[in-house]
Coordinates of C-alpha atoms in Angstrom, one line a residue:
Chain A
X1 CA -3.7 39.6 -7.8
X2 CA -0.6 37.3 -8.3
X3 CA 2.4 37.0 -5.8
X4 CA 5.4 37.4 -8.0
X5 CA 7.4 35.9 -5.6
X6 CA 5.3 33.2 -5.3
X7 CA 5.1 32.7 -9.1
X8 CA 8.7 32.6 -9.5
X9 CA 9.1 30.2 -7.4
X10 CA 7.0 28.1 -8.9
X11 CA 7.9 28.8 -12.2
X12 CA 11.0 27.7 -10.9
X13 CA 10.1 24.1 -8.9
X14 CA 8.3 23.4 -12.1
X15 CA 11.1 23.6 -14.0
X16 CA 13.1 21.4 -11.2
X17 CA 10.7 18.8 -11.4
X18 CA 10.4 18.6 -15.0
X19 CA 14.2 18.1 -14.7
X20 CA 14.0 14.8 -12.1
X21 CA 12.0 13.2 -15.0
X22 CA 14.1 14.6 -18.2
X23 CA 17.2 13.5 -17.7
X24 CA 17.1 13.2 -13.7
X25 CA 15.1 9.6 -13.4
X26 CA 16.0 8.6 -16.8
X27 CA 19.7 8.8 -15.8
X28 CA 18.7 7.1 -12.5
X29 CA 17.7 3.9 -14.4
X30 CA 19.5 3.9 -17.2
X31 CA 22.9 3.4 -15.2
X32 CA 20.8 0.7 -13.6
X33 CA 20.5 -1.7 -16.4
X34 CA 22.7 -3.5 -18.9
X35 CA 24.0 -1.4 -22.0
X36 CA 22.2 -3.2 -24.2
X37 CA 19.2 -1.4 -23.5
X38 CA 20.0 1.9 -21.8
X39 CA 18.3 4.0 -24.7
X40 CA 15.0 1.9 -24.5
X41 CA 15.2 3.3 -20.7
X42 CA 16.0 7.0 -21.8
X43 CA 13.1 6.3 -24.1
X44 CA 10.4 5.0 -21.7
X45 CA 11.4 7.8 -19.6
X46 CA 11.0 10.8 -22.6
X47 CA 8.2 9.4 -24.1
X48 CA 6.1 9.4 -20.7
X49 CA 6.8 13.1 -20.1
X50 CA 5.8 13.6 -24.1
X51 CA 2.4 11.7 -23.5
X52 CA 1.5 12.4 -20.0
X53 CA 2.0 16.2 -20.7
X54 CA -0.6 16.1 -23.8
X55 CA -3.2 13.7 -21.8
X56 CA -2.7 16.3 -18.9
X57 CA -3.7 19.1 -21.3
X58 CA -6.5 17.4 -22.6
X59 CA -8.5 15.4 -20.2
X60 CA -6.0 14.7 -16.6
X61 CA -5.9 18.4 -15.0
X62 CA -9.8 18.8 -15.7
X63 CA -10.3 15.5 -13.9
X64 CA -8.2 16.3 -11.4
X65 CA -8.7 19.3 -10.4
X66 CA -12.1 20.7 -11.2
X67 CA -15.5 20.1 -10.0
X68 CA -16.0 19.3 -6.4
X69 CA -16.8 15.3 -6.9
X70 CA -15.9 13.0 -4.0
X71 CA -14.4 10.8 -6.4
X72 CA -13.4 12.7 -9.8
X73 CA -13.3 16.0 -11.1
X74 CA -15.1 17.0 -13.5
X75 CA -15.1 17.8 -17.8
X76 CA -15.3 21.8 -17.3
X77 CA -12.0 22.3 -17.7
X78 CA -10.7 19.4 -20.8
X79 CA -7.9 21.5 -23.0
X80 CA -7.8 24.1 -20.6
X81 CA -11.3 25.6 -22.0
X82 CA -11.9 27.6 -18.5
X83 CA -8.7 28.9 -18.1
X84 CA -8.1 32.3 -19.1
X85 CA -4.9 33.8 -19.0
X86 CA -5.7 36.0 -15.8
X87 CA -6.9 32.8 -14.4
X88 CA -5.7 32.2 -10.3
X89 CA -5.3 29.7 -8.8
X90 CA -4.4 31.3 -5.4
X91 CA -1.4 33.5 -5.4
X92 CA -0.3 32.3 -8.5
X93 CA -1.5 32.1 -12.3
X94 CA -3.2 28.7 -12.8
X95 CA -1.3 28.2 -16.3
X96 CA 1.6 27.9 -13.3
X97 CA -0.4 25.8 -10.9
X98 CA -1.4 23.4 -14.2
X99 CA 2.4 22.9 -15.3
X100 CA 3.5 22.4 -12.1
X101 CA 1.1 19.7 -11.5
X102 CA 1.8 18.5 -14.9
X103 CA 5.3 17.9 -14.2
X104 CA 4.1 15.6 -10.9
X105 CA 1.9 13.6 -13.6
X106 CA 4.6 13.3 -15.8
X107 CA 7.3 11.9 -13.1
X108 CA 4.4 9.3 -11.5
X109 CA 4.3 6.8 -14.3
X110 CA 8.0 7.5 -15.5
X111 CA 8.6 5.6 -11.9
X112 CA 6.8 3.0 -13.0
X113 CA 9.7 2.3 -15.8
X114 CA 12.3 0.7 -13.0
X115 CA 9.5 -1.8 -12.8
X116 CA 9.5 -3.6 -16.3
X117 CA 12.7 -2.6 -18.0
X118 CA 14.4 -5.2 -20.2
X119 CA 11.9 -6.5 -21.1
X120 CA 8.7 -4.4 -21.7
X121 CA 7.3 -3.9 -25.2
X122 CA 7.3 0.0 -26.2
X123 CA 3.5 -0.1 -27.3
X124 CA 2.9 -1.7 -24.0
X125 CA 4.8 1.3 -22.2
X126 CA 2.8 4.2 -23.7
X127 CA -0.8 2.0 -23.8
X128 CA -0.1 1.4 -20.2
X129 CA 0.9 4.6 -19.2
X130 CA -1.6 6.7 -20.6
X131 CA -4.6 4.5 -19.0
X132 CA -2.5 4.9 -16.0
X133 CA -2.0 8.2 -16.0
X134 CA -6.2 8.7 -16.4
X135 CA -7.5 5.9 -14.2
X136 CA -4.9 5.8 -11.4
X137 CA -3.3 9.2 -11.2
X138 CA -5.7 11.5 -11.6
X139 CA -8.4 9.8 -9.5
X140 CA -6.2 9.8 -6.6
X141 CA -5.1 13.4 -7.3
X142 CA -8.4 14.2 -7.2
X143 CA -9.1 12.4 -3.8
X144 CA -6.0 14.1 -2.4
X145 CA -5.3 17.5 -3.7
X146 CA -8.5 18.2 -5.6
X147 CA -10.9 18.3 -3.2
X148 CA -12.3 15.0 -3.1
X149 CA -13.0 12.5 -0.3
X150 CA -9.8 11.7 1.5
X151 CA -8.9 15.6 1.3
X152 CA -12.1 16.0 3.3
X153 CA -11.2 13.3 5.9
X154 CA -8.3 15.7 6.2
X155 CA -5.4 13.7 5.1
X156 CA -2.0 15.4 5.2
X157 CA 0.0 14.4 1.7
X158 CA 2.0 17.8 1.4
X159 CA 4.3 16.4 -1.9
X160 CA 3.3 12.8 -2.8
X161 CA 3.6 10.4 -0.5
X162 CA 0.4 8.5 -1.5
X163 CA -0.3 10.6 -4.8
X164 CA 2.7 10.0 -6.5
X165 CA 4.7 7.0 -4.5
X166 CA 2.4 4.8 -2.8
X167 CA 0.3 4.9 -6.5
X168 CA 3.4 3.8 -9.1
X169 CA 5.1 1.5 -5.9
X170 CA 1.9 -0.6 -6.1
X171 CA 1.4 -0.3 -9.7
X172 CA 5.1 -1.6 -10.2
X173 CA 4.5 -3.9 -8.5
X174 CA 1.9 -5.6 -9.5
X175 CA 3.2 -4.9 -13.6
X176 CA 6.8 -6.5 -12.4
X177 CA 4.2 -9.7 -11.4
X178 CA 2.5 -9.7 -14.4
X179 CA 5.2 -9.2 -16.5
X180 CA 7.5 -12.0 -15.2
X181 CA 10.6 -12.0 -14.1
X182 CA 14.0 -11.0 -16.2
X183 CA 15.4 -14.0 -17.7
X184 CA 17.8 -14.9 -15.6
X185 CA 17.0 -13.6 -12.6
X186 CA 18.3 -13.4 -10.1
X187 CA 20.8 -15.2 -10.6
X188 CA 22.0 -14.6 -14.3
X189 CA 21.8 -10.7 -14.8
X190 CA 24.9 -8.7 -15.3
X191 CA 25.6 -5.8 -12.4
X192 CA 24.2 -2.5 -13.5
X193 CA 26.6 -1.1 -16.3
X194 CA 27.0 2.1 -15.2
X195 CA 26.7 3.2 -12.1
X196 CA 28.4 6.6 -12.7
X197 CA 25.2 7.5 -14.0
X198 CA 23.4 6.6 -11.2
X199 CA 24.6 8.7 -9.3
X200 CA 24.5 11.8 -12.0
X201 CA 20.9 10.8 -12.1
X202 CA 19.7 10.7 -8.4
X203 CA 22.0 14.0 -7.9
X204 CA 19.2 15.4 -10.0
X205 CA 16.1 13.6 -8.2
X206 CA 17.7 15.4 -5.4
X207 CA 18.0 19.2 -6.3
X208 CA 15.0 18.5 -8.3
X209 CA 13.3 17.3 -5.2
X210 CA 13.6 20.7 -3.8
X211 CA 10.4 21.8 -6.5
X212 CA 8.5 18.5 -5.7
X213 CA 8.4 19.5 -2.0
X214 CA 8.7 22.8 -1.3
X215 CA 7.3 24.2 -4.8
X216 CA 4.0 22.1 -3.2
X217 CA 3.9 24.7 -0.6
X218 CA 2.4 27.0 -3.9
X219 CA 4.0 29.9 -1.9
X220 CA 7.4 31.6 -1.4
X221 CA 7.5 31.6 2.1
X222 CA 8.5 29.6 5.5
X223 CA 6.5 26.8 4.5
X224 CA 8.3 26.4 1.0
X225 CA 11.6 27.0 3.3
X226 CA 11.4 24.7 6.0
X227 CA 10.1 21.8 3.0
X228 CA 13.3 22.2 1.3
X229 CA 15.2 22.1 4.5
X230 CA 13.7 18.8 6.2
X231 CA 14.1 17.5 2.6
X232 CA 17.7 17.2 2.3
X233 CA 18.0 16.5 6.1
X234 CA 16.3 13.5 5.1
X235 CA 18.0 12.6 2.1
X236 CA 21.0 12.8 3.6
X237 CA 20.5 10.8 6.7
X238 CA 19.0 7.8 4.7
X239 CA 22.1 7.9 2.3
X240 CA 24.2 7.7 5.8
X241 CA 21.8 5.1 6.8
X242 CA 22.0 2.8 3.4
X243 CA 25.9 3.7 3.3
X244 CA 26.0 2.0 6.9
X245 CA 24.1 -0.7 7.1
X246 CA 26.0 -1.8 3.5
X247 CA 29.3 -1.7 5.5
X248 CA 28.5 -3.3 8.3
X249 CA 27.2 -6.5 6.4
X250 CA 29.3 -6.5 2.9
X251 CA 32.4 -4.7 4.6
X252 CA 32.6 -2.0 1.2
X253 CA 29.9 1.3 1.4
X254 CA 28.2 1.2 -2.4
X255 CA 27.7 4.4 -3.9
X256 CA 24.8 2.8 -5.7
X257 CA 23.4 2.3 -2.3
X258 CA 23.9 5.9 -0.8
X259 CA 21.9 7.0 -3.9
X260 CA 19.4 4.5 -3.3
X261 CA 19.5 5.6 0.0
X262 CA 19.4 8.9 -1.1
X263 CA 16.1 8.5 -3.2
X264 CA 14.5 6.6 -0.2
X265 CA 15.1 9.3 2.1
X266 CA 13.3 11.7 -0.5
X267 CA 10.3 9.7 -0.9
X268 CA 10.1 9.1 2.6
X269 CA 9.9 12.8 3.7
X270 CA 7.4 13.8 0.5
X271 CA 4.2 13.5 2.4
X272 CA 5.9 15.3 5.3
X273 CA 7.9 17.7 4.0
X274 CA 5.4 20.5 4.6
X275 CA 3.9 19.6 7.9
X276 CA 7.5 18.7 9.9
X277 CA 10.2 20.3 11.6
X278 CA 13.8 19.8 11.2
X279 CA 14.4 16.7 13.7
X280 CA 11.4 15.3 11.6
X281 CA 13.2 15.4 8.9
X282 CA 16.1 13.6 10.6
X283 CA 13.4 11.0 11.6
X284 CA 12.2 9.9 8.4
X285 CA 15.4 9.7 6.8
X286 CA 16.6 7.1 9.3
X287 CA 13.5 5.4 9.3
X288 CA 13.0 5.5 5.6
X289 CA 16.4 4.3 5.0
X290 CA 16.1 1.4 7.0
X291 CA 12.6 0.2 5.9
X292 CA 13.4 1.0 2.3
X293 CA 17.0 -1.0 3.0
X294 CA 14.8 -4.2 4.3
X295 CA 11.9 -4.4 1.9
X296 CA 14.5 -4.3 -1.6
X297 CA 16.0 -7.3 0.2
X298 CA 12.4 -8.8 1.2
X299 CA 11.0 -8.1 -2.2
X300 CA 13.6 -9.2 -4.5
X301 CA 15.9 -11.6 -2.2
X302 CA 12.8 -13.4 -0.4
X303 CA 9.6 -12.7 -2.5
X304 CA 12.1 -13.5 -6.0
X305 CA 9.8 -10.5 -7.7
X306 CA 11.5 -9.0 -10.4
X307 CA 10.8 -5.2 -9.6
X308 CA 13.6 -4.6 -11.5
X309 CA 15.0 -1.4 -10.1
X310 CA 13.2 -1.2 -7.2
X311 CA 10.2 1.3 -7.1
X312 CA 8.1 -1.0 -4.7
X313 CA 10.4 -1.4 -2.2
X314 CA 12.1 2.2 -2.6
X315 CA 9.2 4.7 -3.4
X316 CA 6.2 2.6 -2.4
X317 CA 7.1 2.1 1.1
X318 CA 9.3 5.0 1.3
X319 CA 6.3 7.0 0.0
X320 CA 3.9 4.7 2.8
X321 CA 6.2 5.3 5.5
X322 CA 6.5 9.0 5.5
X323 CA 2.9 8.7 5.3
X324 CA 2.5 7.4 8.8
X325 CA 5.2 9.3 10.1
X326 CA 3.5 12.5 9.9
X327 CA 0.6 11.6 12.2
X328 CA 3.4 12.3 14.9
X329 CA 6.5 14.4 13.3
X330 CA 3.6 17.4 12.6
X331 CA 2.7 17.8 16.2
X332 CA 3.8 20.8 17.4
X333 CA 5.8 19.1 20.3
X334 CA 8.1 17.8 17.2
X335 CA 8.1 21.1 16.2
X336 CA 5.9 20.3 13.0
X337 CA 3.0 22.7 12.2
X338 CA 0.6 21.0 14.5
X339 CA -2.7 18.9 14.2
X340 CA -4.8 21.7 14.7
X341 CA -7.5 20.0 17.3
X342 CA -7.2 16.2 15.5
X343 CA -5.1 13.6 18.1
X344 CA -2.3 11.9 16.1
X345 CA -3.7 8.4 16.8
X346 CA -6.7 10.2 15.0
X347 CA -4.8 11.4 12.4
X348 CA -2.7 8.3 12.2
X349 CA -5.9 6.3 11.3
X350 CA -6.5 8.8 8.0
X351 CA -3.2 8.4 6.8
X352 CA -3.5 4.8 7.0
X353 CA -7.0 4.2 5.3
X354 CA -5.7 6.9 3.2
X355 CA -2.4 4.6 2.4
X356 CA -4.8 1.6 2.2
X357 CA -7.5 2.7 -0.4
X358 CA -4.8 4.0 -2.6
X359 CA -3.4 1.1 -2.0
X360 CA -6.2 -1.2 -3.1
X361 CA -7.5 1.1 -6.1
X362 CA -3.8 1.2 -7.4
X363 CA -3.5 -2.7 -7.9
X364 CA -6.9 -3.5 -9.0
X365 CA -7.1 -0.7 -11.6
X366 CA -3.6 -1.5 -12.4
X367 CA -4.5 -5.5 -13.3
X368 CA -6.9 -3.8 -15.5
X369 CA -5.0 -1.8 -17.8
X370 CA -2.4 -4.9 -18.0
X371 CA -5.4 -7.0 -18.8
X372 CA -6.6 -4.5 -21.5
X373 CA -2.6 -3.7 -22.5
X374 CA -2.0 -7.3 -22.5
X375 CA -4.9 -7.9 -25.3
X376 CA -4.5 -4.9 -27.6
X377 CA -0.4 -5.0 -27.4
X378 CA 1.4 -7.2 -26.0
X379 CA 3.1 -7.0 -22.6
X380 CA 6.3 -8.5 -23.1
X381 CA 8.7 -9.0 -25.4
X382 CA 10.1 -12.0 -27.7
X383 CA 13.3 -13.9 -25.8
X384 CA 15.7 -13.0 -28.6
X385 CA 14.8 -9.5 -28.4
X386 CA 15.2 -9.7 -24.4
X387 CA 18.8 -11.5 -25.3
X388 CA 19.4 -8.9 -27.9
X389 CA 18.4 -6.0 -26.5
X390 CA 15.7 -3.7 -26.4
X391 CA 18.0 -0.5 -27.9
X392 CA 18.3 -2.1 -31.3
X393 CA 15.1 -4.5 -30.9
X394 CA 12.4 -2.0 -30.3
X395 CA 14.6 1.3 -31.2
X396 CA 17.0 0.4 -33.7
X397 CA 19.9 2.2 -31.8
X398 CA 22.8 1.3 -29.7
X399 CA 24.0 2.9 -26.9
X400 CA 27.6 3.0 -26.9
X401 CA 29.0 3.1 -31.2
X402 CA 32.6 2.2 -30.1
Chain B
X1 CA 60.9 -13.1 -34.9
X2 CA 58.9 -14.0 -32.1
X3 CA 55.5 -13.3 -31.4
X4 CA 55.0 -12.3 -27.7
X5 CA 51.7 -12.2 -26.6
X6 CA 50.9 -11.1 -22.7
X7 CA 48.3 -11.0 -20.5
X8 CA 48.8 -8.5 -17.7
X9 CA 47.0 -6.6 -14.3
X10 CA 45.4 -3.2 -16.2
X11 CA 47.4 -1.7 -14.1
X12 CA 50.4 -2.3 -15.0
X13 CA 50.1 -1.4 -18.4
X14 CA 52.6 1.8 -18.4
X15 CA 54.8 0.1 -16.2
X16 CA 55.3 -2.4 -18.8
X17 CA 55.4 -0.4 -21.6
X18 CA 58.2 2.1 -21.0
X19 CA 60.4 -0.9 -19.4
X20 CA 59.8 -2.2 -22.8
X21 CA 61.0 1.3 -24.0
X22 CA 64.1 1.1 -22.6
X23 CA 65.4 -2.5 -23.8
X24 CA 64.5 -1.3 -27.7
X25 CA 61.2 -2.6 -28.2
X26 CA 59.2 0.3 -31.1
X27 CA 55.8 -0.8 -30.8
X28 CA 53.0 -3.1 -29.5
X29 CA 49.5 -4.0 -30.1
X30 CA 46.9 -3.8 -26.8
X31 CA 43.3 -5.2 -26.8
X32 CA 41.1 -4.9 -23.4
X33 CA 41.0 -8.0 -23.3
X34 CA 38.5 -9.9 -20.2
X35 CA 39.1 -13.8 -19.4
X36 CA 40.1 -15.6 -15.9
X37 CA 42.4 -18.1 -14.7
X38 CA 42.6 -19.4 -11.2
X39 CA 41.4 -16.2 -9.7
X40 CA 38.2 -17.0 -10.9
X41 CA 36.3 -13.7 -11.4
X42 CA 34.8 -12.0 -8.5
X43 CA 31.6 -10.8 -7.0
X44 CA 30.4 -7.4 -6.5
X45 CA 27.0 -6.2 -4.8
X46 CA 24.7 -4.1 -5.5
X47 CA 21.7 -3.0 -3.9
X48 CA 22.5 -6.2 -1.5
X49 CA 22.6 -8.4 -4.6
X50 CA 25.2 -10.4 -5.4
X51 CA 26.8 -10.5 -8.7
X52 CA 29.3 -12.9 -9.8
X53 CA 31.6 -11.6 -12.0
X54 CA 33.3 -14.5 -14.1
X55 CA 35.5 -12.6 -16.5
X56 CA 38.2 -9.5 -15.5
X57 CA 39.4 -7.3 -17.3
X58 CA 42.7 -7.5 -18.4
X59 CA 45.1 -5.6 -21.0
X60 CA 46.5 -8.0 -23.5
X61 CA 49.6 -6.9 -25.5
X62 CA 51.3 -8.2 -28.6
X63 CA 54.7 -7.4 -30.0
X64 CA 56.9 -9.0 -32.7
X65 CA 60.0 -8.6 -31.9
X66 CA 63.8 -9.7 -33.4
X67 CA 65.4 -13.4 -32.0
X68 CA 67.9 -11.7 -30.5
X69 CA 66.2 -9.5 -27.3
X70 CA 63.1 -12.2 -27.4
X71 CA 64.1 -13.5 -24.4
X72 CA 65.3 -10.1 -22.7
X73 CA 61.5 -8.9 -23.5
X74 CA 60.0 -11.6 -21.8
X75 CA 62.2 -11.4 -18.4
X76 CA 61.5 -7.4 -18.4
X77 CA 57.4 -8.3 -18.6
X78 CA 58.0 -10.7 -16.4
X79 CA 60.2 -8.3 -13.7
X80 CA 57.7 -5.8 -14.6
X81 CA 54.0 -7.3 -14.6
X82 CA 54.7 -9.1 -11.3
X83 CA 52.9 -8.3 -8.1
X84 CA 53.2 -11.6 -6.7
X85 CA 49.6 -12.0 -6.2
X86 CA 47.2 -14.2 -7.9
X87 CA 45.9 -12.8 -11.5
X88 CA 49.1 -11.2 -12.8
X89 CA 48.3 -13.0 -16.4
X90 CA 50.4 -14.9 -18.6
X91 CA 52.8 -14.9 -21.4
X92 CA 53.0 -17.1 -24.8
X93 CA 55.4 -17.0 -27.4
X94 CA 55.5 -18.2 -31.0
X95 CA 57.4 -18.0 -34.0
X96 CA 56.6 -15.7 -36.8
X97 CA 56.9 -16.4 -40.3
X98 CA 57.2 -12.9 -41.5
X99 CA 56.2 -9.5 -41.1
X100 CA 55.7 -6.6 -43.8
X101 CA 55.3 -3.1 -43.6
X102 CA 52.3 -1.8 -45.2
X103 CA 53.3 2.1 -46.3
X104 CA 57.0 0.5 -47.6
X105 CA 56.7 -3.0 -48.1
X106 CA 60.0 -3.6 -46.1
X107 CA 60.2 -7.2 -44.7
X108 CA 60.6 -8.8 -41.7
X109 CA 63.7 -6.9 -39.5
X110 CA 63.4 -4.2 -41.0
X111 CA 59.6 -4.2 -40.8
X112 CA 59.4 -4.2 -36.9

């Protein structure tokens, strides 16, 4: 029967991860951009938890999780029609198991937001989203975690790494492309206008973080333990990382950039988390710091792409590096879990067509649902709106009565 | 009357205030105020980008005050607001006409 431990704790990580999204994420960007449209953020962010949630219920989960397709799940279980309240999903009740995995298909396309704020239409945001959520998310969630082809390859993905991060880092990308850049970039834009709330807002990621990895271990146990510990080794050696390398070359340490260090070091160690020991944790933060450090300045300094706040750069290639690193940080020698009888170069060449197909079904679905958003919606909004602001353009609020 | 309007370092707003205080001025209007002279604005980075930030903020006082300690109200702002450095604001002064209170309707000296 059920593990109450285990159902607690679970119970519990899905509450932390519901938090990362609502305010956690939303806080995370919101400091991000000008005041003029910090609710429009707060918005994208709430109303992708509201509609992901409901598509989860009705169509997402069943996809995802049922049915032993290579490629999809199947219909068996649309508004939860199999599930009966007894219903297991190992050690725990599945109405668990669903909102916990709920909760990772709410926070995947909230990521997306840092990619198109400012600017983004609101019809466009939940139009996009949804398809997103259906024809990106859940296929891969289903290749990954529910039994479809690249689970049986044997990929290791313990939290997200190419489920969650590698998916929205691409699909950002691709939407910050499409959309064009902020007017004014680069050069034009005020700083962020709060960075107080940055930081209030990755603080959460980070405790929240704690759910996302080790509530993926589904148990109570050592596995769920040493997760949460190689988590915040890692968060807190990228932050050190970012906090350096910012003054060495500017001559001031940012608290922006230890949180965005902070939220690199996260993504980075997601894939891991459950395979790794503690020096592996060590080892992705200070490689997912520094690769995370180079790619914002490659992205938006060299490529000029307006990926606004960063999720390419941040998550994408946090998520992608802490993909590869596992091949070697779970060998037993690195006092990971081991490989079982699979060589790490072996292994290595999963995680990377793993990273790569993900990679490739993420943009071209992605140009899709912008082609199809793009017709039915809109993508982007009027310039005077953008000059105005979204919070009383699209909202008809403002943030800060004073 | 005079008018006495001064721009000064955020900073040294208190400082200002109770030396003013002390020499018998009652009262005094302050707006954040942003703007830049020679210094120019300055930049700040984030996330390695570089912002330039033209205007900085600034606290801008006004007080009316009578003929006679006009000019012993500009010296103390002046003793008071100075750092020496670049950006420690200005101060412009104009004659005013008259000045009423609104709850008694008392005029000019007796108004301030």
């Amino acid at each position: 029967m059920f593990n109450s431990g285990d159902t607690a704790w679970i119970l519990t990580s899905t509450a932390l991860v519901l938090v990362m999204t609502m305010p956690g994420l939303a806080l995370f960007y919101g400091g991000l951009v000008r005041s003029r449209n910090i609710l429009s953020v707060l918005m994208h962010c709430s109303a992708i938890c509201c509609v992901s949630s409901v598509l989860w219920f009705i169509l997402g989960y069943s996809l995802a999780f049922s049915g032993d397709g290579a490629y999809i799940g199947s219909l068996s279980n649309v508004f939860l029609l199999d599930m009966a309240r007894e219903s297991a999903m190992g050690s725990i009740p599945e109405s668990v198991f669903f909102s916990f995995q709920m909760t990772f298909a709410v926070i995947t396309p909230a990521l997306i937001v840092g990619a198109y704020v400012e600017r983004i239409k609101f019809g466009a945001v939940l139009l996009f989203s949804s398809l997103w959520l259906l024809l990106v998310y859940v296929p891969v969630c289903h290749w990954v975690w529910g039994g479809g082809w690249l689970a049986d390859m044997g990929i290791l993905d313990f939290a997200g790494g190419i489920v969650v991060h590698v998916t929205a880092g691409a699909s950002a990308l691709v939407i910050a492309i499409a959309l064009g850049n902020r007017s004014g970039f680069p050069n034009q834009i005020s700083p962020p206008h709060a960075p107080w709330m940055v930081m209030v807002g990755a603080a959460m990621l980070w405790v929240g973080w704690f759910g996302f990895n080790a509530g993926s271990a589904l148990s109570a146990g050592s596995d769920a333990g040493m997760a949460l510990l190689v988590t915040h080794l890692s968060a807190a050696t990228a932050s050190l990382v970012w906090l350096t390398i910012e003054w060495i070359r500017f001559g001031k340490p940012s608290l922006i950039g230890l949180v965005t260090g902070t939220i690199a070091g996260l993504a980075t160690v997601t894939p891991a988390s459950g395979f790794i020991g503690p020096v592996g944790g060590l080892v992705c933060g200070l490689v997912g710091g520094g690769v995370c450090y180079y790619c914002v300045d490659l992205i938006k300094g060299r490529f000029n792409i307006d990926d606004s706040l960063d999720v390419f750069a941040v998550h994408g290639i946090g998520g992608a590096t802490g993909t590869i690193l596992v091949a070697f940080l779970a060998l037993e020698s690195m006092s990971g879990v081991g490989l079982g009888d699979v060589s790490a170069m072996s292994q290595l060449k999963t995680q990377i067509i793993g990273i790569g197909a993900v990679l490739v079904w993420s943009v071209i679905i992605t140009l899709a649902i912008i082609y199809i958003t793009r017709k039915l919606v809109g993508l982007r909004v009027e310039l005077e709106d953008e000059m105005e602001g979204l919070d009383y353009k699209a909202h008809g609020e403002t943030g800060y009565n004073l | 009357m005079k008018m006495v309007t001064a721009i000064i370092q955020t900073h040294k707003l208190d400082e200002v205030r109770e030396a003013l205080n002390a020499i018998g001025v009652n009262g005094m209007t302050v707006t954040e105020a942003k703007g830049y002279g020679r210094t120019k604005g300055h930049t700040e980075i984030y996330r390695g980008a570089e912002y330039q930030i033209n205007y900085i903020p600034k606290f801008k006082i006004d007080l009316v005050v009578d003929d006679s300690i006009a000019d012993n109200v500009i010296e103390t702002i002046v003793k008071t607001a100075n750092t020496g450095k670049i950006g420690d604001g200005k101060i412009f002064v104009w004659d005013i006409e008259t000045a009423i209170r609104i709850r008694t309707g008392e005029k000019d000296q007796q108004a301030l």
